Coordinates of C-alpha atoms in Angstrom, one line a residue:
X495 CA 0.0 0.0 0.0
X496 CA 2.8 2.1 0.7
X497 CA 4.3 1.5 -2.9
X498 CA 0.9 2.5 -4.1
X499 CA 0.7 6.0 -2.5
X500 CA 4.0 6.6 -3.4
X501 CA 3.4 5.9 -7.2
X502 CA 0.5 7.5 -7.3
X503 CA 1.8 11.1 -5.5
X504 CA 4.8 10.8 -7.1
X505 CA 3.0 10.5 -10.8
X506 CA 0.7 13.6 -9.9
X507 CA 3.3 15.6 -8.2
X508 CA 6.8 15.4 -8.3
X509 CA 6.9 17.7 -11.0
X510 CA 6.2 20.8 -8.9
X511 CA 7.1 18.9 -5.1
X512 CA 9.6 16.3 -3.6
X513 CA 7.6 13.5 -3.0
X514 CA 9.6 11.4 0.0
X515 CA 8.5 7.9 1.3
X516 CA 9.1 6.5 4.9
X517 CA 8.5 3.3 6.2
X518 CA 8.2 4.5 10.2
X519 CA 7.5 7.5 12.3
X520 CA 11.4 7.9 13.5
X521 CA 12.4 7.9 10.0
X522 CA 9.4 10.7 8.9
X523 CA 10.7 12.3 12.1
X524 CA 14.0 12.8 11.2
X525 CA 13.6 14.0 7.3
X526 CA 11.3 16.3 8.9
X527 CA 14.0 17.4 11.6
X528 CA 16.7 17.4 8.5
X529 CA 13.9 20.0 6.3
X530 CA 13.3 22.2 9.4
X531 CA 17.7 22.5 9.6
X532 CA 17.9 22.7 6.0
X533 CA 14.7 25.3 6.3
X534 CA 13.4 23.5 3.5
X535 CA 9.4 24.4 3.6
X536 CA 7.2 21.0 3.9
X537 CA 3.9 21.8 2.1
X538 CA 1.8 18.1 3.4
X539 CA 2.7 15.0 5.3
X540 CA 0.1 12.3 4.8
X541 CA 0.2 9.2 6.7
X542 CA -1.9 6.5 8.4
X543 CA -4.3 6.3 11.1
X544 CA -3.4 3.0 12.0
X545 CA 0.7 3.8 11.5
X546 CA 2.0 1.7 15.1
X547 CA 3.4 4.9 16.5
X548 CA 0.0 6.8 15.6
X549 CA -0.3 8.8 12.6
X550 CA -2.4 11.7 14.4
X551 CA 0.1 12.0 16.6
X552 CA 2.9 12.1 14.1
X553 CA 1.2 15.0 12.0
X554 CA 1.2 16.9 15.5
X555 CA 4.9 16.6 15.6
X556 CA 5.3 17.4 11.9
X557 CA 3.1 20.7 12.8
X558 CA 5.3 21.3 15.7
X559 CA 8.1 21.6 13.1
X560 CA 6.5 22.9 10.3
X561 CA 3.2 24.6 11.6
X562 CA 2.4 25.7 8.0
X563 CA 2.1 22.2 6.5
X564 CA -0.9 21.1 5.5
X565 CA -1.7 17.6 7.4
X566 CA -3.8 14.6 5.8
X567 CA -4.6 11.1 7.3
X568 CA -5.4 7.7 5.5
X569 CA -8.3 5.9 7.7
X570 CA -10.1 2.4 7.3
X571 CA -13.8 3.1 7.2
X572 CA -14.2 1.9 10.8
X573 CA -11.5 4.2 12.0
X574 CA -12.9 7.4 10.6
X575 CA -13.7 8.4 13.9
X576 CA -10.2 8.5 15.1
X577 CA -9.3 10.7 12.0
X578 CA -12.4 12.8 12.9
X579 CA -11.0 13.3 16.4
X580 CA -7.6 14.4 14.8
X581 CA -9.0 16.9 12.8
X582 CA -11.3 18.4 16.1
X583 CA -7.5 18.7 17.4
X584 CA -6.2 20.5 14.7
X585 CA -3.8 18.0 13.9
X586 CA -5.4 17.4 10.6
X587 CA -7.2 19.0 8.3
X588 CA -9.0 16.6 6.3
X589 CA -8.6 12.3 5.7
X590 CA -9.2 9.9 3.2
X591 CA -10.9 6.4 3.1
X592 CA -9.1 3.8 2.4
X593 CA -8.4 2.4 -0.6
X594 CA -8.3 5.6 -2.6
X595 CA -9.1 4.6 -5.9
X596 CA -9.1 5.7 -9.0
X597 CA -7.6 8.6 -6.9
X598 CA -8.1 10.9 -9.6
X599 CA -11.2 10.9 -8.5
X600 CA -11.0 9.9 -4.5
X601 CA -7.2 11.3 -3.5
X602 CA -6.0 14.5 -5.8
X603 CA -9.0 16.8 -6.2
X604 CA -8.1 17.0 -2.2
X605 CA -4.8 17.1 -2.0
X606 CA -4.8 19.9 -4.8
X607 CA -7.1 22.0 -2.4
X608 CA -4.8 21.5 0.4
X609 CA -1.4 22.0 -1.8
X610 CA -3.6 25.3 -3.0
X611 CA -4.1 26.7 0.1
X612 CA -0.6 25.9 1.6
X613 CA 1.0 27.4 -1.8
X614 CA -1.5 30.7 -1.2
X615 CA 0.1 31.4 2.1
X616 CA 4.1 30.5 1.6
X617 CA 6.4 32.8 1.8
X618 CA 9.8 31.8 0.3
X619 CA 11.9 31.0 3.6
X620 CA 15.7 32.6 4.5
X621 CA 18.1 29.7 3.4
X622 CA 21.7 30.8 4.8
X623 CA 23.3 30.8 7.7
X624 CA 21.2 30.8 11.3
X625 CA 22.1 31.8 14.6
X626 CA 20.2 31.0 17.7
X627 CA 20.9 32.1 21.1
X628 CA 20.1 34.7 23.8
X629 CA 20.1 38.1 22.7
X630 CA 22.4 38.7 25.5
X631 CA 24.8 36.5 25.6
X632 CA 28.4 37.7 24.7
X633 CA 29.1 34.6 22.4
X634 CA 26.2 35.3 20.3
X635 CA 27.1 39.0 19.7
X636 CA 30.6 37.5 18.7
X637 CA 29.4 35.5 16.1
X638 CA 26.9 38.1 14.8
X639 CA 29.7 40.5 14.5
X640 CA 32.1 38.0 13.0
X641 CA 29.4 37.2 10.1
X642 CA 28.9 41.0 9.6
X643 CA 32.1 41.5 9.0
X644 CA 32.7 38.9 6.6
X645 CA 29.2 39.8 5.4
X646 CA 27.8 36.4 5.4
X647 CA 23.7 36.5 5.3
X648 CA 22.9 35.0 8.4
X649 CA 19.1 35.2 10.3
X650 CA 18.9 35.4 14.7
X651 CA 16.8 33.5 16.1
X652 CA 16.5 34.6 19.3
X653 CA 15.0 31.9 21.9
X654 CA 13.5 34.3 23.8
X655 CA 11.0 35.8 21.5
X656 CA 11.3 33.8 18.3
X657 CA 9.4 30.2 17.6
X658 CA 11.3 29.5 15.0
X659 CA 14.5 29.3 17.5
X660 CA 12.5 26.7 19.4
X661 CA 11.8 24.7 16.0
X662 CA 15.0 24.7 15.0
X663 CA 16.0 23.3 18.4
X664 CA 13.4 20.5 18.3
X665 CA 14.9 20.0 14.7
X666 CA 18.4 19.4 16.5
X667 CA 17.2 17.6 19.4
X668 CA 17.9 19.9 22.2
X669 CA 15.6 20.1 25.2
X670 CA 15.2 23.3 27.5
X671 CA 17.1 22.1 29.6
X672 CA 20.1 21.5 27.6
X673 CA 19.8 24.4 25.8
X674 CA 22.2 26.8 27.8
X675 CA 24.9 24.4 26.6
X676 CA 24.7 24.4 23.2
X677 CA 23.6 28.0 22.9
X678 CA 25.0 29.7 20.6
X679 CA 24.0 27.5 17.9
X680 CA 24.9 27.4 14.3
X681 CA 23.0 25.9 11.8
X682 CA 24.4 26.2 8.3
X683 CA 22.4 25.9 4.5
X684 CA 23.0 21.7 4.2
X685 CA 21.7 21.4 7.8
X686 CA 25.2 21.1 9.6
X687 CA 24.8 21.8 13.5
X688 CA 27.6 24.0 15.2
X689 CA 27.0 24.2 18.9
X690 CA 28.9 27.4 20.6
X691 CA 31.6 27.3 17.9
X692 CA 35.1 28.9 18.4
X693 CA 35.2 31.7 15.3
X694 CA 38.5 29.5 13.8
X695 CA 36.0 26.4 14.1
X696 CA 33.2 28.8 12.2
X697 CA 35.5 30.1 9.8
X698 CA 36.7 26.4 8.7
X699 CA 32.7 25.3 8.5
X700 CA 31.9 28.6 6.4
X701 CA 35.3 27.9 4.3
X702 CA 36.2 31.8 5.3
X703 CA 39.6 30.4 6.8
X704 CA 42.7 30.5 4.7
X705 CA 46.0 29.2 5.2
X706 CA 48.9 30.0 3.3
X707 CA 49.6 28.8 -0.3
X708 CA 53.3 29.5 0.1
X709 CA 55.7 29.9 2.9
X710 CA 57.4 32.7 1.6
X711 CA 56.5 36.3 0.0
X712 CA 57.7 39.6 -1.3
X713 CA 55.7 41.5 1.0
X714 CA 53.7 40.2 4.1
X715 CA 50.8 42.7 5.3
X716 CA 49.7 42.5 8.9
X717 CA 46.2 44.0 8.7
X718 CA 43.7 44.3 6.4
X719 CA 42.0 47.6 7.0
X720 CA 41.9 50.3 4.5
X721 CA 45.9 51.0 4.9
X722 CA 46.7 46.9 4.7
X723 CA 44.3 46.2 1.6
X724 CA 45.1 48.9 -0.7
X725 CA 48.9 48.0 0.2
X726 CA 47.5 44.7 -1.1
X727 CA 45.9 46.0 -4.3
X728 CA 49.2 48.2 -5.2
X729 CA 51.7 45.5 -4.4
X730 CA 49.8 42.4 -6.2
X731 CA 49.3 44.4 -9.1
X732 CA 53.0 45.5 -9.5
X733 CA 53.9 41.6 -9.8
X734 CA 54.6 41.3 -6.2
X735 CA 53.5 37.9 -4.4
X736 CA 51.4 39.3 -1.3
X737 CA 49.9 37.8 1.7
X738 CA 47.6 39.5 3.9
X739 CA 47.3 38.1 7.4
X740 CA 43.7 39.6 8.5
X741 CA 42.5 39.0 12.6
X742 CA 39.7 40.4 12.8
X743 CA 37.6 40.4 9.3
X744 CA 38.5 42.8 6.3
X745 CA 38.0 46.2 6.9
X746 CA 39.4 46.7 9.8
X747 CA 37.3 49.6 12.2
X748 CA 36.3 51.4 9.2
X749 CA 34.5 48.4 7.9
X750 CA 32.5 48.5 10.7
X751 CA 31.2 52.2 9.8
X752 CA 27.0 52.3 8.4
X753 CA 28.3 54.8 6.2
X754 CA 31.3 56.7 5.2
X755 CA 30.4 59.6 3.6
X756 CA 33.4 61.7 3.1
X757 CA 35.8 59.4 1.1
X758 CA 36.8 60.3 -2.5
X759 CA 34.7 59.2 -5.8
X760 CA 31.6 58.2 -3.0
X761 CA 29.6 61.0 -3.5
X762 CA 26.6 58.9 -1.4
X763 CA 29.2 57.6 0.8
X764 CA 29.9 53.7 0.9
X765 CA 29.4 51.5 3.8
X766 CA 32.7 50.4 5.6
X767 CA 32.2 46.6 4.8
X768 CA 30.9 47.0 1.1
X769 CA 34.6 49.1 0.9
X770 CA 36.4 46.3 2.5
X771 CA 34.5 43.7 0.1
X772 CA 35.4 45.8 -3.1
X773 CA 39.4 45.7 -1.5
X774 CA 38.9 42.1 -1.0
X775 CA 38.2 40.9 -4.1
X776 CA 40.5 43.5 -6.2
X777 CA 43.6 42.6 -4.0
X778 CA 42.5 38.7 -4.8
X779 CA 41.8 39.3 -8.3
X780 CA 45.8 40.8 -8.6
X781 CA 46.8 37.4 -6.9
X782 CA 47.5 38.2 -3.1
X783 CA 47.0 35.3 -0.8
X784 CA 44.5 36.6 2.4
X785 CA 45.4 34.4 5.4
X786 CA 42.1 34.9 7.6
X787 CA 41.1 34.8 10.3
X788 CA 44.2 34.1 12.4
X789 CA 46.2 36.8 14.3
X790 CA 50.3 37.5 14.0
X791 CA 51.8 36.4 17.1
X792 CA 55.3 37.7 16.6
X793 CA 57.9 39.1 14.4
X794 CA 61.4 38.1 13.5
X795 CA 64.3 39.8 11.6
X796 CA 66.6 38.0 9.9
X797 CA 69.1 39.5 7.7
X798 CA 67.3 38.6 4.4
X799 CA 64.1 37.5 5.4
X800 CA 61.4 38.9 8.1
X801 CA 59.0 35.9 9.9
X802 CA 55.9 36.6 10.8
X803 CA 54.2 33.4 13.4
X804 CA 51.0 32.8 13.8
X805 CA 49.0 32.0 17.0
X806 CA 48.2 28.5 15.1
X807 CA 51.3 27.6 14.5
X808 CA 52.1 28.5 11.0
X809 CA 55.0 30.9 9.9
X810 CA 55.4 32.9 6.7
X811 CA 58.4 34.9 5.7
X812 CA 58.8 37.7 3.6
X813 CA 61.9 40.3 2.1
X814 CA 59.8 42.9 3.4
X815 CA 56.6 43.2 6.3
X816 CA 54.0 46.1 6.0
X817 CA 52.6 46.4 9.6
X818 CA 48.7 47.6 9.1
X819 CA 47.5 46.1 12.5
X820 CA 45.0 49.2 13.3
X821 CA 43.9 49.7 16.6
X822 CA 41.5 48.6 19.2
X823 CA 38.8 50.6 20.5
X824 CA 39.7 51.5 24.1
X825 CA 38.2 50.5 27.2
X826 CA 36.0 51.9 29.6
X827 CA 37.5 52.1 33.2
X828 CA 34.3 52.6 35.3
X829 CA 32.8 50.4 37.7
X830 CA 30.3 47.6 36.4
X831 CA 31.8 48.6 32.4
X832 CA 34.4 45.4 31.9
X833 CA 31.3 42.4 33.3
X834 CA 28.8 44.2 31.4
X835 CA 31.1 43.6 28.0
X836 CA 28.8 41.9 25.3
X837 CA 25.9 42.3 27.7
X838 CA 24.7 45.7 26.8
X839 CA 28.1 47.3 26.9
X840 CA 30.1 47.3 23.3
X841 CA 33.4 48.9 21.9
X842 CA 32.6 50.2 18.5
X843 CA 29.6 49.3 16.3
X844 CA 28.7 47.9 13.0
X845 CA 26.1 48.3 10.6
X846 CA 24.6 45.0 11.5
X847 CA 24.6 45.8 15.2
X848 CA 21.4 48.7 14.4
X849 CA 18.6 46.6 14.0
X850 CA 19.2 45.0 17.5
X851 CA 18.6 48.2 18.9
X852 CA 14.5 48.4 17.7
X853 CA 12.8 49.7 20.6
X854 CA 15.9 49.9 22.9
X855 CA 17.5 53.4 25.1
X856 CA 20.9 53.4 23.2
X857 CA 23.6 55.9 24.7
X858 CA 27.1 56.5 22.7
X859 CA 30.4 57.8 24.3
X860 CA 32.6 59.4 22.6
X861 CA 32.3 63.0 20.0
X862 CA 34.5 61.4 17.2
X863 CA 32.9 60.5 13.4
X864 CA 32.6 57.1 14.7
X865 CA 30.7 58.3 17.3
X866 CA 28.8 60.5 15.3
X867 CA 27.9 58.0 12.3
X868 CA 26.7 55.4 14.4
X869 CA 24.5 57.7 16.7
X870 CA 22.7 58.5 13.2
X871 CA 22.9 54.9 12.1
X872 CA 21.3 53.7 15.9
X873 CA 18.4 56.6 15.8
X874 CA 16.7 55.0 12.7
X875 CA 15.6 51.9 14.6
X876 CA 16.2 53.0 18.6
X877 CA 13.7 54.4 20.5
X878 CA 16.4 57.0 21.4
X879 CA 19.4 57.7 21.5
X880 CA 21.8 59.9 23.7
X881 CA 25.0 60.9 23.0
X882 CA 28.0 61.4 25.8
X883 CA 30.4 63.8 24.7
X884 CA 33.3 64.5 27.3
X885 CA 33.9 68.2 25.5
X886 CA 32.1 71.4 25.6
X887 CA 31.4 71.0 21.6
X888 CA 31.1 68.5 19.6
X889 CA 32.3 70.5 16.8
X890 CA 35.7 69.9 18.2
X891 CA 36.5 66.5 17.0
X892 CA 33.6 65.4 14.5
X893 CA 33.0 67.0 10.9
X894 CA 30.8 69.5 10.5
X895 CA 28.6 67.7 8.3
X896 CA 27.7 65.1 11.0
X897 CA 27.4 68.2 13.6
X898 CA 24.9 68.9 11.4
X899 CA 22.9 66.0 10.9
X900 CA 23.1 65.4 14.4
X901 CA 21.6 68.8 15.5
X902 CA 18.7 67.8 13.1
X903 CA 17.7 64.2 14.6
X904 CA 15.2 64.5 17.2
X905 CA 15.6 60.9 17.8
X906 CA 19.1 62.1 19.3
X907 CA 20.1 64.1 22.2
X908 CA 23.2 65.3 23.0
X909 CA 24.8 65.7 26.4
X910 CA 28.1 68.1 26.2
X911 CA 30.7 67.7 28.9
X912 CA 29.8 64.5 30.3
X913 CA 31.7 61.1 31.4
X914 CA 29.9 57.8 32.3
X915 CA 30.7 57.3 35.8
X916 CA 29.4 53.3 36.2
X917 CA 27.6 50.8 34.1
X918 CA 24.4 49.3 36.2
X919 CA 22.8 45.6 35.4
X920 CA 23.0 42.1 36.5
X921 CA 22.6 39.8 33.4
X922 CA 22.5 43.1 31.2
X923 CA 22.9 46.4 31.4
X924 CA 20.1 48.6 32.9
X925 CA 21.3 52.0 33.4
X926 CA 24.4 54.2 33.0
X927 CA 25.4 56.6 35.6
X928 CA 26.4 59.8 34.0
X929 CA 28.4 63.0 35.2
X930 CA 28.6 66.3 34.3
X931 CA 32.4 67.1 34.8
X932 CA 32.0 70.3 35.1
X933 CA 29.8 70.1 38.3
X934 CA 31.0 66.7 39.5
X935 CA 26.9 65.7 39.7
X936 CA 25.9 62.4 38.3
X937 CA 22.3 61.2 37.3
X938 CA 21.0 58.1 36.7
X939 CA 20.5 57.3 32.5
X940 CA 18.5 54.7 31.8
X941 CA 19.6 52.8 28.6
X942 CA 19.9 48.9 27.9
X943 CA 22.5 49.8 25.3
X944 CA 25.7 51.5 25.5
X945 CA 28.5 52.1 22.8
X946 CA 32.3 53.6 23.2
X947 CA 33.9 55.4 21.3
X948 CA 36.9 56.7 23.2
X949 CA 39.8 56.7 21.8
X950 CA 42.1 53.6 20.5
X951 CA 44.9 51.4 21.3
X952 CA 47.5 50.2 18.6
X953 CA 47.4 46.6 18.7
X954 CA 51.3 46.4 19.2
X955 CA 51.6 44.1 21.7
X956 CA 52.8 41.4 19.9
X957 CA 55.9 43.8 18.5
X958 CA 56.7 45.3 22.2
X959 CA 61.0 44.8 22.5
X960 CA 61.1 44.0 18.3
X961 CA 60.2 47.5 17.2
X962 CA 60.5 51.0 18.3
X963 CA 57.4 52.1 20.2
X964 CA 56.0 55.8 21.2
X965 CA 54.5 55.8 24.8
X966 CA 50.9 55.3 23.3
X967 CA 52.7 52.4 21.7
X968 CA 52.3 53.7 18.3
X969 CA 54.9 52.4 15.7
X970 CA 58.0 54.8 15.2
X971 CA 58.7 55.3 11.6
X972 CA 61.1 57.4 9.5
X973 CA 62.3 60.3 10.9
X974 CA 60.4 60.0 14.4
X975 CA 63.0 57.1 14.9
X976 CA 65.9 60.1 15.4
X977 CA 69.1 59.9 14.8
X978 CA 69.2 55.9 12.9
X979 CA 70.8 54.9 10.1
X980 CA 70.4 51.1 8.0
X981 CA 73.9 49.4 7.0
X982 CA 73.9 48.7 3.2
X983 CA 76.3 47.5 0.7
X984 CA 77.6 50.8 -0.4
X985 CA 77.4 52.5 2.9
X986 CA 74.7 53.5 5.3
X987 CA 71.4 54.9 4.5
X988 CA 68.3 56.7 6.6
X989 CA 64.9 54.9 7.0
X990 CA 62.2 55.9 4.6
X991 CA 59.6 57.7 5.8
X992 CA 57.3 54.5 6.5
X993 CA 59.9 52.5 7.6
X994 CA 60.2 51.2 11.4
X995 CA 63.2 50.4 13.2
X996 CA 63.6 47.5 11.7
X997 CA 65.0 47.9 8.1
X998 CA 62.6 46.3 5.1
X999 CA 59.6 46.2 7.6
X1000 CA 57.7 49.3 7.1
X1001 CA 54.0 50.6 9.3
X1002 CA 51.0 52.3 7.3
X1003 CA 47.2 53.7 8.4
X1004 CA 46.5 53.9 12.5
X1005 CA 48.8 51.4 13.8
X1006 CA 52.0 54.4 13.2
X1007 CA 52.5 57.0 15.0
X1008 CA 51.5 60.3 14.0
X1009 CA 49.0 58.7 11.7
X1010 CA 46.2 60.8 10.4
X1011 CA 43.3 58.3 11.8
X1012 CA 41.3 58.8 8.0
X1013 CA 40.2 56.3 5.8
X1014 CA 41.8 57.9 2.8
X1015 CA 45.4 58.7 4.5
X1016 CA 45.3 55.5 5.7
X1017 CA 44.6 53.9 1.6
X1018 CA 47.4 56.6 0.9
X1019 CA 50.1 54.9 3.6
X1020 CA 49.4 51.9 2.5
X1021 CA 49.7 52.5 -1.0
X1022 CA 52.6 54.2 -0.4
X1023 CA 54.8 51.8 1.9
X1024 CA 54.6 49.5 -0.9
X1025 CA 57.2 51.9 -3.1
X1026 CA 59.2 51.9 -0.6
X1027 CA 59.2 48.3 -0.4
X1028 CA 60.3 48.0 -4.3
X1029 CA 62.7 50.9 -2.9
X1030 CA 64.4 48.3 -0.2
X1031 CA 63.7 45.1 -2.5
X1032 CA 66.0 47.0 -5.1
X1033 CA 69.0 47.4 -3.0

């Protein structure tokens, strides 16, 4: 009877549908778990009243999985009852009596009503990458800003609020009471469960992580920002063999910007990542080799060749190292700040972070552009949004065109010469306590949100006793290294102007000192360390 049904659906409908067959409950169970992680839509499950494991019962756990499926039941004539009582439940919507035939006449006038209806209300479903988790938890938030930055699709389930989360867990087997352990989870396109991945274990599942082709280069570029891509792009496409080490994801901070409006040739500015992507792809397109996401661990310098390890274990050498390592956004040294981190309390923000904030008190610290273009960014979707500026004006440190804009948002209210003073929450944040540094007074700011903007740190550590450092430990280069001279074959020469301490490795965009902290001077350094690279390579 089985083989029947399946002929007959099969010849009917497997032009439009795939028709699948199973021989038990458990197996129907798990291609209907494997759909739901696949988010494959199921548009009717039809199965027996007398099935051994109850067929009613199995379209209530099909349901459960797929509540848009339309549900049918096969009943003996003396068992219409039961299939009556299914249909009272809402299990079912209709049955059929056994045997069916001809079922042109008996089995697909019905099932085309139901396939009509089911067809009338689907909606084509999201089929990349899913994240489910608490909308709190500091894990999460590190994934979601890992996939932003490489700009994979991805859809949050949050457990909290969304039934699809607690679907997709059913799909994966997880009870409630597992469910703190394996949250984050990671459910990729051809159904593959990650629970709480590491980002290196994401990266390898996503195919993001690369490894080097080669153990030796020209040119090795620490960073890929705006000043580590575009030394990229210039070096590949003058016939140099380039690898990029990136940490973080491409772009650097800048590719975290909504909008970046003041950069040459964008005269309706360009998002930070879709600038990093365009940087991607032209520096792969010239041949450089992007080693991602893995961060330097430390430099040697050898007299031909520079080493750069990495934290995994791998080492690539190069004639020459450009040092584009950016910076890190600086922390907040107020009580409650450092256990609030990823809890309501976040350094920097992308474009992906906005939409979190629907509904939500957002405050921002800091009077910067970053500052400025995210408090725009955050006002479209928060219910408002304050912004803590530590000086008198915020014309003092953000372009006037922001100033502006800013002025002109009702949704955003500023607050001149003020400091956060503590960060207040248990499992989140709750509140900020803010004061007025010219009075000493705080208040109590009620926000469940809370971005810095501060100031950065050059992420240096890993070159602290190789290279010459300022106090902010900022890369020296040129003539901020004094009095210094390189030994050459015909004598001794001064560094060039990008050049650190260290003769043949050379620092571009934030990471060096005195650096303009701009998206275009930073594309200019990097553009320009890399002839003085042919420079060194030529002696």
């Amino acid at each position: 009877m089985l083989a029947r049904l399946h002929r007959d659906l099969s010849r009917r409908y497997s032009d439009a549908h795939v028709v699948a067959c199973t021989e038990s409950s458990a197996e129907a169970l798990g291609v209907l778990r494997n759909t739901r992680l696949r988010n494959q839509p199921v548009a009717l499950v039809l199965c027996d009243v007398d099935m051994p494991e109850g067929g009613a019962e199995l379209l209530g756990r099909a349901r459960a999985l797929h509540p848009d499926t339309r549900a049918l039941l096969l009943a003996r004539y003396d068992r219409v009852d039961q299939a009556v009582a299914a249909i009272a439940a809402g299990d079912a919507d209709d049955y059929v009596v056994k045997p069916w035939d001809p079922a042109e006449e008996r089995l697909y006038p019905l099932l085309d009503d139901l396939l009509a209806v089911w067809a009338a209300g689907y909606l084509p479903v999201f089929t990349g990458v899913r994240v489910v988790g608490h909308r709190w938890s500091p894990d999460a938030h590190a994934i979601r800003d890992f996939l932003a930055r490489y700009q994979v699709p991805y859809q949050w389930l949050d457990v909290e609020s969304e039934p699809e989360a607690a679907r997709v867990l059913d799909a994966t087997g997880s009870n409630s009471e597992a469910t703190g352990a394996v949250l984050p989870m990671v459910v990729l396109p051809d159904g593959m469960v990650l629970r709480n991945p590491s980002l290196p274990e994401l990266a390898r599942a996503l195919r993001l992580s690369h490894t080097p082709a080669t153990t030796s280069y020209d040119v090795v570029v620490v960073g890929a920002g705006p000043a580590g891509l575009a030394a990229a792009v210039y070096a590949a496409s003058e016939g140099l063999r380039v690898a990029v080490i990136d940490r973080d994801g491409p772009g650097g901070q800048a590719g975290l910007s909504a909008r970046i409006e003041n950069y040459l040739g964008f005269p309706g500015g360009v998002a930070g990542g879709e600038l990093a992507r365009r940087a991607v792809t032209q520096a792969r397109r010239f041949g450089a080799d992007m080693i991602s996401p893995v961060p330097a661990a430390s430099l040697q310098v050898g007299d031909t060749y520079r080493q750069v390890a990495l934290v995994d274990g791998e080492t690539v050498a190069a004639e020459a190292v450009i040092l584009a390592c950016g910076v890190a956004f600086r922390r907040l040294d107020v009580p409650g700040a450092e256990r609030l981190t990823n809890r309501g309390v976040y350094y920097g923000a992308g474009s992906a972070d906005a939409p979190f904030c629907s509904g939500e008190r957002v405050a921002i610290v800091g009077g910067g552009n970053s500052a400025g273009q995210s408090a725009l960014n955050f006002a479209r979707f928060a219910s408002s949004v304050t912004l803590l500026v530590r000086e008198d004006s915020l014309a003092r440190d953000m372009s006037a065109y922001l100033v502006e804009r800013i002025a002109g948002n009702p949704a955003i209210s500023v607050r001149l010469c003020s400091e956060v003073a503590a960060c207040e929450g248990d499992e989140r944040l709750d509140a900020v306590r803010v004061r007025d540094n010219r009075s000493g007074n705080t208040e109590r700011l009620e926000v469940s949100l809370l971005f810095v903007f501060i100031g950065n740190d050059p992420a240096t550590s890993w070159l602290q006793g190789v290279l010459e450092l300022d106090g902010g430990g900022f890369l020296l280069t040129g003539s901020d290294l004094g009095e210094r001279a390189f030994p050459t074959a015909s004598g001794r020469r001064d560094p060039y102007s990008l050049e650190t301490s260290a003769p043949g490795v050379f620092a571009a965009g934030d990471v060096r000192h005195g650096s303009m902290k701009r998206v275009a001077a930073a594309v200019g350094e990097g553009s320009t360390a890399v002839s003085y690279v042919h420079r060194y390579l030529d002696r």
